[in-house]
Coordinates of C-alpha atoms and ligand atoms in Angstrom, one line a residue:
X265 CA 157.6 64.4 109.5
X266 CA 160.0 61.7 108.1
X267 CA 163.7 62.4 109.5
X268 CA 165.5 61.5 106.1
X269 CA 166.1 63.1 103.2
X270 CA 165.3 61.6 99.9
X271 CA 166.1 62.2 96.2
X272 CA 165.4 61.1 92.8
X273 CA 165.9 62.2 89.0
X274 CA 161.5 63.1 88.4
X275 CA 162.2 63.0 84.4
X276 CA 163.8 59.9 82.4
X277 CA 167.2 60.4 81.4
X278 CA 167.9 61.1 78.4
X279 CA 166.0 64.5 77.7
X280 CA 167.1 67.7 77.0
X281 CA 166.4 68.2 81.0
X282 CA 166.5 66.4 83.9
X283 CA 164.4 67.5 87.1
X284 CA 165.9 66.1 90.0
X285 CA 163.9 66.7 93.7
X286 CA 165.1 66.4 96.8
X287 CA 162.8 66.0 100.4
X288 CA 163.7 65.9 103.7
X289 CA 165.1 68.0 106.2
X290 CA 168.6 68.4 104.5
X291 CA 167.0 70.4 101.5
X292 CA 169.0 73.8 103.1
X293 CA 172.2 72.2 103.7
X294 CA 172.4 70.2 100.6
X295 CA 171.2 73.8 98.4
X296 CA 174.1 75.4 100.3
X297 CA 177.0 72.8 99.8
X298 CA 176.2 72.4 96.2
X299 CA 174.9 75.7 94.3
X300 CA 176.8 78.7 93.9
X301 CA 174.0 81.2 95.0
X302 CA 172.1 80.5 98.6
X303 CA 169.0 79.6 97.0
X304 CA 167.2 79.3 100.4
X305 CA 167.2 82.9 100.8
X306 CA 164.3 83.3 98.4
X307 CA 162.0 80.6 98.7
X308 CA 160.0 79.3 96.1
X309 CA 162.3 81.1 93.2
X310 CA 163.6 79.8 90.4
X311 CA 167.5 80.7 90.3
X312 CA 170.1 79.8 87.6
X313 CA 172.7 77.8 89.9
X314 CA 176.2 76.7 88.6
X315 CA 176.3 73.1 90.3
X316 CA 179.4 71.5 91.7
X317 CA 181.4 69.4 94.3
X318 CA 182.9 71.8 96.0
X319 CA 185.7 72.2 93.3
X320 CA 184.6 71.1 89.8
X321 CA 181.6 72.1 88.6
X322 CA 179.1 69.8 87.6
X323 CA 176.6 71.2 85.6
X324 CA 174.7 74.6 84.9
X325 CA 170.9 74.8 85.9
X326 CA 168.4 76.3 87.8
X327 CA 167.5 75.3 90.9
X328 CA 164.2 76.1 93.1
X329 CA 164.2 75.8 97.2
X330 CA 160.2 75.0 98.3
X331 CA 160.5 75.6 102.2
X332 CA 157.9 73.0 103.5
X333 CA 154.9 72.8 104.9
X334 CA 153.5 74.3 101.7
X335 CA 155.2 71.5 99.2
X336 CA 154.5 68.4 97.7
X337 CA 155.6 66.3 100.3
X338 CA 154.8 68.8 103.2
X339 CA 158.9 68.4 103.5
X340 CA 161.5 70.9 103.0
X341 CA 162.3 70.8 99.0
X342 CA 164.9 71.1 96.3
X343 CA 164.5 71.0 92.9
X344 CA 167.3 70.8 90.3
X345 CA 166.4 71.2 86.6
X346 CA 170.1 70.0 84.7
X347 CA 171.3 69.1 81.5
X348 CA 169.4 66.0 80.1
X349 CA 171.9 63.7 79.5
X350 CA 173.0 60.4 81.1
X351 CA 176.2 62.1 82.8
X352 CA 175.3 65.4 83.6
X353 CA 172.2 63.4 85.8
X354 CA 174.7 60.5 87.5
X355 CA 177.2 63.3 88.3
X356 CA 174.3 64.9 90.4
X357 CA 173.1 61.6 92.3
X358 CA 176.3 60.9 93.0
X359 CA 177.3 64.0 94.8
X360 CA 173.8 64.3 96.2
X361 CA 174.6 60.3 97.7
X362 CA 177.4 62.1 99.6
X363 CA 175.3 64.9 101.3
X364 CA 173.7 62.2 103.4
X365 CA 170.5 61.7 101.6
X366 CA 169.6 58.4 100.3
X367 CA 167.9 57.9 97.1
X368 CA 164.0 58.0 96.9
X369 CA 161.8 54.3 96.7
X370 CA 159.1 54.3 93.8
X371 CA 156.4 56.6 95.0
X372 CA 158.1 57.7 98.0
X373 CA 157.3 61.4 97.8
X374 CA 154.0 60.9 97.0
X375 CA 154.1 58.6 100.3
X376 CA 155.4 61.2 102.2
X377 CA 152.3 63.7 101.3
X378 CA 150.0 61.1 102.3
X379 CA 151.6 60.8 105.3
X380 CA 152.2 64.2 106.3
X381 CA 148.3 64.9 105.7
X382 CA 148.7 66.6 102.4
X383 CA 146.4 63.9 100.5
X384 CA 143.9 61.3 100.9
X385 CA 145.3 58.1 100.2
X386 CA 142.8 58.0 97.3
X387 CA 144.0 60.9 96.2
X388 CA 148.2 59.8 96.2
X389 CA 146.7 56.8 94.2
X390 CA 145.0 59.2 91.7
X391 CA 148.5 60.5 91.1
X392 CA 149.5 57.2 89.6
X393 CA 146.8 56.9 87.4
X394 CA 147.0 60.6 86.0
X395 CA 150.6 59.4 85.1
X396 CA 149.5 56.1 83.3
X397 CA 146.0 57.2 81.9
X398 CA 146.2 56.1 78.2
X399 CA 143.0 57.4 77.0
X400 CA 141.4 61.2 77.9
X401 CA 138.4 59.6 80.1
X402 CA 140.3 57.3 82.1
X403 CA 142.9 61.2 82.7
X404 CA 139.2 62.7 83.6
X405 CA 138.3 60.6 86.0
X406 CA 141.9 60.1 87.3
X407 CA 142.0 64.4 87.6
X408 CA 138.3 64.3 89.2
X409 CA 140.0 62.2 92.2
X410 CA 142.7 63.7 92.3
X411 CA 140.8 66.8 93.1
X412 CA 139.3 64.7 95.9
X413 CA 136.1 64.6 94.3
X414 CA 136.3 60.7 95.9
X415 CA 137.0 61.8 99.3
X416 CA 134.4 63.9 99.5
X417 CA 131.5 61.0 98.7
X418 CA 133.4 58.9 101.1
X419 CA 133.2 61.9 103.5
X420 CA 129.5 62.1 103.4
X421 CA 128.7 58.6 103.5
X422 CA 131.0 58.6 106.8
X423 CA 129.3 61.1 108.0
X424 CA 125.8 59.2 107.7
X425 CA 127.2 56.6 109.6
X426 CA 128.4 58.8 111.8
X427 CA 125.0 60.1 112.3
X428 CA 123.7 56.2 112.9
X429 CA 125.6 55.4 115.2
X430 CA 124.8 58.0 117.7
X431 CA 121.0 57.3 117.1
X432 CA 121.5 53.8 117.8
X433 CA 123.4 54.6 120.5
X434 CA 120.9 56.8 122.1
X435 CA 118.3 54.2 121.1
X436 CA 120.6 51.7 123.0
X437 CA 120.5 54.1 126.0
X438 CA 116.8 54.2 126.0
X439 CA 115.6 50.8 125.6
X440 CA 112.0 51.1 126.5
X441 CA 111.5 53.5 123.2
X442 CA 112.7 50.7 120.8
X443 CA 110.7 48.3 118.8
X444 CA 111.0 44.8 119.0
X445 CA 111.8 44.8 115.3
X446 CA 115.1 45.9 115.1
X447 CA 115.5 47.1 111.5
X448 CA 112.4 49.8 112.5
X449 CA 114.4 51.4 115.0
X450 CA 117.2 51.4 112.5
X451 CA 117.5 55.2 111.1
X452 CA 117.0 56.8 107.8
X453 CA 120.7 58.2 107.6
X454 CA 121.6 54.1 107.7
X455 CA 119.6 53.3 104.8
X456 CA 120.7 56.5 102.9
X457 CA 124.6 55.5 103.7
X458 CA 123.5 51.9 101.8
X459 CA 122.0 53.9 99.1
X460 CA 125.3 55.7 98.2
X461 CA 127.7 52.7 98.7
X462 CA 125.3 50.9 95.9
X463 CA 125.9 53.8 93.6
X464 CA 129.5 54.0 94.3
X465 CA 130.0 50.2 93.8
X466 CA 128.0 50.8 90.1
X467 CA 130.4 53.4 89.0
X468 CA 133.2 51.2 90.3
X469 CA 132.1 48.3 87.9
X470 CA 131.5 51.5 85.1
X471 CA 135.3 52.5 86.0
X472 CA 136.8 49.2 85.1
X473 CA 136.2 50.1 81.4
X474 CA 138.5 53.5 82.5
X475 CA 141.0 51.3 84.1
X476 CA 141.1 47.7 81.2
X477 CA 139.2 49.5 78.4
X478 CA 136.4 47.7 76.7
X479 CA 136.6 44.4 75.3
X480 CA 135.2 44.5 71.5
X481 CA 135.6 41.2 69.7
X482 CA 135.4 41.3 66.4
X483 CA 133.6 37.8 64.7
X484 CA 132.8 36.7 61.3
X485 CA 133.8 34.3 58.4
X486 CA 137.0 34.2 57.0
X487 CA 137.3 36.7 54.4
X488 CA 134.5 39.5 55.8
X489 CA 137.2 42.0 56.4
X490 CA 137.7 41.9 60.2
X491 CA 141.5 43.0 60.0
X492 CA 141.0 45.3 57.6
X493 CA 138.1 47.0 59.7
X494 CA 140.5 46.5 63.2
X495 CA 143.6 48.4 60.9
X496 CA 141.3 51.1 59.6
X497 CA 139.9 51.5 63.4
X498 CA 143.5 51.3 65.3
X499 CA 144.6 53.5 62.5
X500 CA 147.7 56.2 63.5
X501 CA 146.9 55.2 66.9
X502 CA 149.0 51.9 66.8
X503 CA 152.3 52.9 67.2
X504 CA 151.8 55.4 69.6
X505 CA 149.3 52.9 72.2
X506 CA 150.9 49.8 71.8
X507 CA 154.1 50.1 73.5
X508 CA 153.4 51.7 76.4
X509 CA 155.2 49.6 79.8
X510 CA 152.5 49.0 82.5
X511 CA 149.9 47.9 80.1
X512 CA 148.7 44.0 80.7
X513 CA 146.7 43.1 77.6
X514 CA 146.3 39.9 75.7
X515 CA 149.6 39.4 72.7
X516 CA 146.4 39.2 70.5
X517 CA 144.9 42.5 72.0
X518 CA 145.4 45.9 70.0
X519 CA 144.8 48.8 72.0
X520 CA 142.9 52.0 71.0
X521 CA 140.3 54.4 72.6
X522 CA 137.2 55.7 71.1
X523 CA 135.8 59.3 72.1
X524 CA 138.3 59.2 74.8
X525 CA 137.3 55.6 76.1
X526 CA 139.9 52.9 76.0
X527 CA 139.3 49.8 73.8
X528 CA 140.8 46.7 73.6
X529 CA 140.0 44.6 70.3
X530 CA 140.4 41.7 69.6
X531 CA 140.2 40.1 65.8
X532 CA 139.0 36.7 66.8
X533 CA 140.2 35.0 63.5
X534 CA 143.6 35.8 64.9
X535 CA 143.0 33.9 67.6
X536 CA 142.0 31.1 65.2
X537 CA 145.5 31.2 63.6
X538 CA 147.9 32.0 66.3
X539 CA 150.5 29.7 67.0
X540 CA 150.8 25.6 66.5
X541 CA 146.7 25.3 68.4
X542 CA 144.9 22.8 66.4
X543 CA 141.9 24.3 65.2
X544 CA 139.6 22.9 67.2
X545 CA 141.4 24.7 70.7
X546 CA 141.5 27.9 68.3
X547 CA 138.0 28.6 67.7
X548 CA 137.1 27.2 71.6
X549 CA 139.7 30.6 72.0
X550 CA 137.7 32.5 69.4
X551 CA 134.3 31.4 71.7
X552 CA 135.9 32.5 74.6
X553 CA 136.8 36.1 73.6
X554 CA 133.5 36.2 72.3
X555 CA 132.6 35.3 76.0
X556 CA 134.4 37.6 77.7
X557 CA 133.8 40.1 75.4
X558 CA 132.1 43.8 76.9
X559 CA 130.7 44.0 73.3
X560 CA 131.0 41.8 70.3
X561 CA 131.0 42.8 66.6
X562 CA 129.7 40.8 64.0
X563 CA 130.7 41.4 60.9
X564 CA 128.7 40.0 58.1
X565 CA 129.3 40.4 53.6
X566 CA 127.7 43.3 52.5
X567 CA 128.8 41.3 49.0
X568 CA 127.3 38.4 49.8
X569 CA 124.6 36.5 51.0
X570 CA 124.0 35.3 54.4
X571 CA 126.1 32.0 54.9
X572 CA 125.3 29.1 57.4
X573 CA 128.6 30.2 59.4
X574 CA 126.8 33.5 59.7
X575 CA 123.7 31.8 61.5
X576 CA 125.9 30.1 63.5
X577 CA 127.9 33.2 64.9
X578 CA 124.6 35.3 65.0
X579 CA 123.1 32.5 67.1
X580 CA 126.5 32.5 69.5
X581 CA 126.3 36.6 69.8
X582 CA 122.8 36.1 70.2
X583 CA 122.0 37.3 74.0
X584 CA 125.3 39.8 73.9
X585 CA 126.1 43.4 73.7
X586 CA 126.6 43.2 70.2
X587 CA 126.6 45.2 67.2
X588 CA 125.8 43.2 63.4
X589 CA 127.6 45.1 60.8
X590 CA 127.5 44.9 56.9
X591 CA 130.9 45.0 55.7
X592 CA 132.7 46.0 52.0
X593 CA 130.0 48.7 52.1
X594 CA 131.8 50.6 49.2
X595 CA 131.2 47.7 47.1
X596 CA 127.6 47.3 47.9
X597 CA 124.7 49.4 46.7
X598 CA 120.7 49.6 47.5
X599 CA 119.4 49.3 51.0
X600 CA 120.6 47.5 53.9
X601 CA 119.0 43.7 53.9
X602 CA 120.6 42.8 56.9
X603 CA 122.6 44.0 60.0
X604 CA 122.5 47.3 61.6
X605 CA 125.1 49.6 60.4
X606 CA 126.9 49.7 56.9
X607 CA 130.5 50.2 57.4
X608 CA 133.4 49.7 55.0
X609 CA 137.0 49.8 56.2
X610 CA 138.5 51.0 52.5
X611 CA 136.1 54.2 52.7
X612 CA 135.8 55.2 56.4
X613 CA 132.2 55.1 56.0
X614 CA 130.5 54.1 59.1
X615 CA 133.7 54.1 61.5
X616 CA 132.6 56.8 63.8
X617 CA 129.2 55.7 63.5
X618 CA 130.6 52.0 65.0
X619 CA 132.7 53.8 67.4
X620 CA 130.2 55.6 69.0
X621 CA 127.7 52.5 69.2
X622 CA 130.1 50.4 70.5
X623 CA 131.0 52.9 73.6
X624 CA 126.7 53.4 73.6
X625 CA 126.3 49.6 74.1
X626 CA 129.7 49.0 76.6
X627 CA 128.1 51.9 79.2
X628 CA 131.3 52.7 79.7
X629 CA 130.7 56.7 79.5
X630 CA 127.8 56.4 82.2
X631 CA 129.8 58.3 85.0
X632 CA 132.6 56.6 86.7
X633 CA 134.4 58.0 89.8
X634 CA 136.0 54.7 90.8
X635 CA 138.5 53.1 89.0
X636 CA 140.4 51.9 91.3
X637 CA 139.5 47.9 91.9
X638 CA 140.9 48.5 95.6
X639 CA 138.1 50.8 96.0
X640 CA 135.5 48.8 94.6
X641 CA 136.7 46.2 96.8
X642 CA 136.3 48.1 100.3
X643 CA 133.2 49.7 98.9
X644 CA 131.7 45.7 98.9
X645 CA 132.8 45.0 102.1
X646 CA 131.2 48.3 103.7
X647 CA 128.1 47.1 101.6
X648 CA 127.8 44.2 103.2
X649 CA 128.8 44.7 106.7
X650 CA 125.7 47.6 106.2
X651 CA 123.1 44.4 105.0
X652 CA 124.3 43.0 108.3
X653 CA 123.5 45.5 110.2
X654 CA 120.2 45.6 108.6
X655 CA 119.3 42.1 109.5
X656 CA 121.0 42.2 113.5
X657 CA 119.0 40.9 116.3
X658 CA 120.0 43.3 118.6
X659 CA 121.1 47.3 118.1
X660 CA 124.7 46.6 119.7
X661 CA 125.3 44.4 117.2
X662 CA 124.1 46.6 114.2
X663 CA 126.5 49.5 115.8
X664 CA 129.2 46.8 115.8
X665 CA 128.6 46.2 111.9
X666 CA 128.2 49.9 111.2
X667 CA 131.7 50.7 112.8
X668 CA 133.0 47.8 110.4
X669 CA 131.2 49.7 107.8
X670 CA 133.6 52.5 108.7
X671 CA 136.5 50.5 108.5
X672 CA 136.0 49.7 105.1
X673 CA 135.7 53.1 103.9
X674 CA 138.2 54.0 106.3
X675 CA 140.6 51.8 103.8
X676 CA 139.7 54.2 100.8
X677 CA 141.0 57.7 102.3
X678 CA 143.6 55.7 104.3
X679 CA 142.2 56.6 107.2
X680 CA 141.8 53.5 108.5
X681 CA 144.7 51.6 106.9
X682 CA 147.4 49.0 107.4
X683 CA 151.2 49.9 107.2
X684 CA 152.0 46.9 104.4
X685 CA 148.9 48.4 102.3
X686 CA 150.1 51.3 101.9
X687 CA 153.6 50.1 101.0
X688 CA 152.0 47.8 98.3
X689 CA 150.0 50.8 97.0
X690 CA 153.3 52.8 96.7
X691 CA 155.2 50.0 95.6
X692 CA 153.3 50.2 92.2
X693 CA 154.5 54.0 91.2
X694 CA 157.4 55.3 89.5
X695 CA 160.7 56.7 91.3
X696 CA 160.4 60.0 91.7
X697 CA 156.9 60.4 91.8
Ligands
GDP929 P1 139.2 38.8 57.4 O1 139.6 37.4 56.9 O2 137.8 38.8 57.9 O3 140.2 39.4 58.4 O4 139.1 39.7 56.1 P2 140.2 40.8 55.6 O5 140.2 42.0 56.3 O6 141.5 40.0 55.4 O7 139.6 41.1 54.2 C1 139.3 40.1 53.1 C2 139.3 40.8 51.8 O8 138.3 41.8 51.7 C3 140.6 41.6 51.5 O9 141.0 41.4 50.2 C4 140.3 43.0 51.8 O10 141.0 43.9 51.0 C5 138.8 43.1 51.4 N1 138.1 44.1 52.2 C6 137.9 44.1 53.5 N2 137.2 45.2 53.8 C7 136.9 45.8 52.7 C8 136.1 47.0 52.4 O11 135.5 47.7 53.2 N3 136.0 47.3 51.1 C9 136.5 46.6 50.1 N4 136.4 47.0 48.8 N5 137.3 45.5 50.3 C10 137.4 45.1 51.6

C-alpha cells in the first residue's frame, strides 16, 4: 500500500455538487479533524457532516468513510459531497492541504487500484475510456473491459502458453522422443495460443473504428448536395459532439455516430475550399481523404444526368468501400437509373438507410474487444515472437520465444510491465479519476 494520502475534487467545479475523495492512510484522521460527526464509526454510510477548520465552518455536506481493502483504491477512503461552487470546493482543498495529504496526479487513484491488485491494468485503462466514450458502442466495449472480459482472453491464451512450455520442456528433457523437425514436436496448445492472438489482433484493427470512428468521405460535383446531406446527417448531434476536449479530428472533420458507431465525415468539397490552397493542392487534399477514407460516398444528381466529373470520381472510388448515392431524391421521380440508394437531404428519405450501409460496409460492428492501440500493439509482438518459435531450430530456443510471447501479453494485464508505462498510461486520465 502507498504511504501517502491523496485527494482531489472527482466532479468539475461549478456544479450544484462537488465530490471530493480522499485515499491513503490519513482518511480516519482527516474525517475526524474536519467533520462534526466521527464518520469512521459507521463505515460505508452516508452522514450529513457540517465541515470546518476547526473554528469556522466551511460548508454543509455529507460525507462517506470507505474503510479499505474493500474500496476503489484498496486504500482507506473519504468522500466529501459539498456545495458546487468555486469557493465552497477551494475552501475544502485548502484545509484538506493542511491535514498532510497532497493533492492527487491525473489518474492517481485509479493507479493506486492497479497497484494494490484491485484491477488489471487493462481494466484501469478501460476506466478512461468509459469516461471519454462518445458514442454507445465505443461505452460497450469500454464496459465489456472493464468487466475484464479482456483479461480473461489474455488469461487463457497465457495459460496455453503456459501449457507449451512445460511440454517442450519435458520434450527438452527427453531428447531421444523428439523429431528432427522441430515444429512437429511443437504442441497443439502452441498453435491454438497463435490462433487466438490472430483473432484478437482482428478485433483490435475492428476497435479502432470504436476508438477514431469511421472515416466517410463524402465526394461529388459541385452542387450535388453534399453539405446539405452532411447537415441533415450531423443533424442535433452537432452541438452536442463537436466540442468535446480529448477529441483529435481533422478542423474539416464533423463528428457523429451512427447506430451507436462513431463517424467522422468529411465533405471533401470543403477541403477544396478551405483556406488560401490553390486548387490544384485542394483537390490533391480532396484525393487524399478519399484515400484514407474507411468508406467513401459518392453522391451523384438524381436531377441530372451523369456528368464526365461523375466518371471521373466513380473511376477514383472505384476499388473502395464505397456507397453511390442518387441525390435531390424528392425532386426526382420514376426508378432509379443509376447508383444504389435514393436519398434526399430536404426529406430524410434514405438517411437511415445510408447510415446503416455505411456502418455494413466500414465492419465496424463486427465484434471488437480491443480498442486500445497499446493492446493491439503487444498483441503483434506476442504474434510474432509465437511465428518464431514456430520456425526455431532447436526447442530451447522456441521456449525462449514463447516466454517472450508471455512478455508481451504480460504488458496488457500489467503483469509484466515497466514503471514509466504505466506512468504514461496514467498520465493520460483526468484528476480525480
Ligand atoms: P454541394 O455543393 O455538393 O455541397 O451541394 P449543396 O448541399 O450546397 O446543395 C446544392 C443545392 O442543392 C442547394 O441549393 C441545396 O438546397 C440543394 N439540395 C441539396 N440537397 C437537396 C435535396 O435533397 N433536395 C432538394 N430539393 N434540394 C437539395
Amino acid at each position: 500500500m502507498t504511504a501517502d494520502t491523496i485527494y482531489a475534487p472527482s466532479t468539475a467545479i461549478g456544479g450544484a455538487i462537488a465530490l471530493i475523495r480522499v485515499s491513503g492512510p490519513l482518511c480516519p484522521k482527516i474525517a475526524r479533524e474536519m467533520l462534526d460527526r466521527d464518520v469512521t464509526k459507521t463505515p460505508r454510510m452516508l452522514r450529513f457532516v457540517r465541515m470546518t477548520d476547526g473554528e469556522k465552518v466551511l460548508d454543509d455536506g455529507m460525507a462517506c468513510f470507505l474503510p479499505g481493502k474493500a474500496t476503489y483504491t484498496g486504500e482507506d477512503m473519504l468522500e466529501l459531497s459539498c456545495h458546487g461552487g468555486s469557493r465552497t470546493t477551494a475552501r475544502l482543498l485548502e484545509r484538506l492541504s493542511k491535514t498532510g495529504a497532497r493533492p492527487a496526479e491525473p489518474g492517481e487513484f485509479t493507479k493506486r487500484a492497479f497497484l494494490n491488485g484491485k484491477m488489471d491494468l487493462s481494466e484501469a485503462e478501460a476506466v478512461m475510456d468509459v469516461v471519454s466514450a462518445r458514442a454507445e458502442e465505443s461505452l460497450k466495449a469500454a464496459l465489456d473491459q472493464l468487466h475484464g472480459r479482456l483479461k480473461e482472453r489474455i488469461c487463457a491464451i497465457e495459460e496455453l502458453l503456459l501449457d507449451s512450455l512445460s511440454s517442450i520442456d519435458a520434450a527438452v528433457d527427453y531428447p531421444d522422443e523428439v523429431e528432427e523437425d522441430v515444429s512437429l514436436a511443437l504442441p497443439e496448445s502452441l498453435a491454438k495460443a497463435r490462433r487466438e492472438v490472430d483473432v484478437l489482433i482482428a478485433e483490435g484493427r475492428q476497435g479502432r473504428f470504436l476508438r477514431e470512428g469511421v472515416y466517410v468521405a463524402l465526394a461529388g460535383r459541385p452542387n450535388v448536395g453534399k453539405s446539405s446531406l452532411l447537415n441533415a446527417l450531423i443533424g442535433a448531434d452537432r452541438a452536442i459532439v463537436t466540442d468535446l476536449p480529448g477529441t483529435t479530428r481533422d478542423t474539416l472533420d464533423e463528428e457523429t455516430s451512427f447506430f451507436g458507431v462513431p463517424v467522422r465525415l468529411v465533405d471533401t468539397a470543403g477541403i477544396r475550399k478551405s483556406g488560401d490552397l490553390v486548387e490544384r493542392i485542394g483537390i490533391d487534399r480532396a484525393k487524399a481523404a478519399l484515400e484514407r477514407a474507411d468508406v467513401a460516398v459518392l453522391l451523384l444528381d438524381g436531377t441530372q444526368a451523369l456528368s464526365e466529373e461523375d466518371r471521373q470520381l466513380l473511376a477514383l472510388t472505384e476499388g473502395k468501400k464505397r456507397l453511390i448515392l442518387r441525390s435531390k431524391g424528392d425532386l426526382t421521380q420514376g426508378p432509379d437509373d443509376f447508383g444504389e440508394l435514393t436519398i434526399s437531404a430536404k426529406t430524410g428519405e434514405g438517411l437511415e438507410e445510408l447510415k446503416r450501409r455505411v456502418v455494413a460496409l466500414s465492419g465496424a460492428r463486427e465484434g471488437a474487444a480491443i480498442t486500445n492501440e497499446r493492446h493491439v500493439k503487444a498483441l503483434e509482438n506476442a504474434a510474432a515472437a509465437l511465428s518464431h518459435a514456430r520456425s526455431a531450430t532447436e526447442l530451447t530456443l522456441a521456449a525462449t520465444d514463447v516466454r517472450e510471447a508471455l512478455h508481451h501479453l504480460g504488458a496488457i494485464t500489467g503483469r509484466d510491465v515497466d514503471g514509466d508505462v504505466i506512468d504514461r498510461i496514467f498520465e493520460r486520465f483526468c484528476v480525480g479519476k
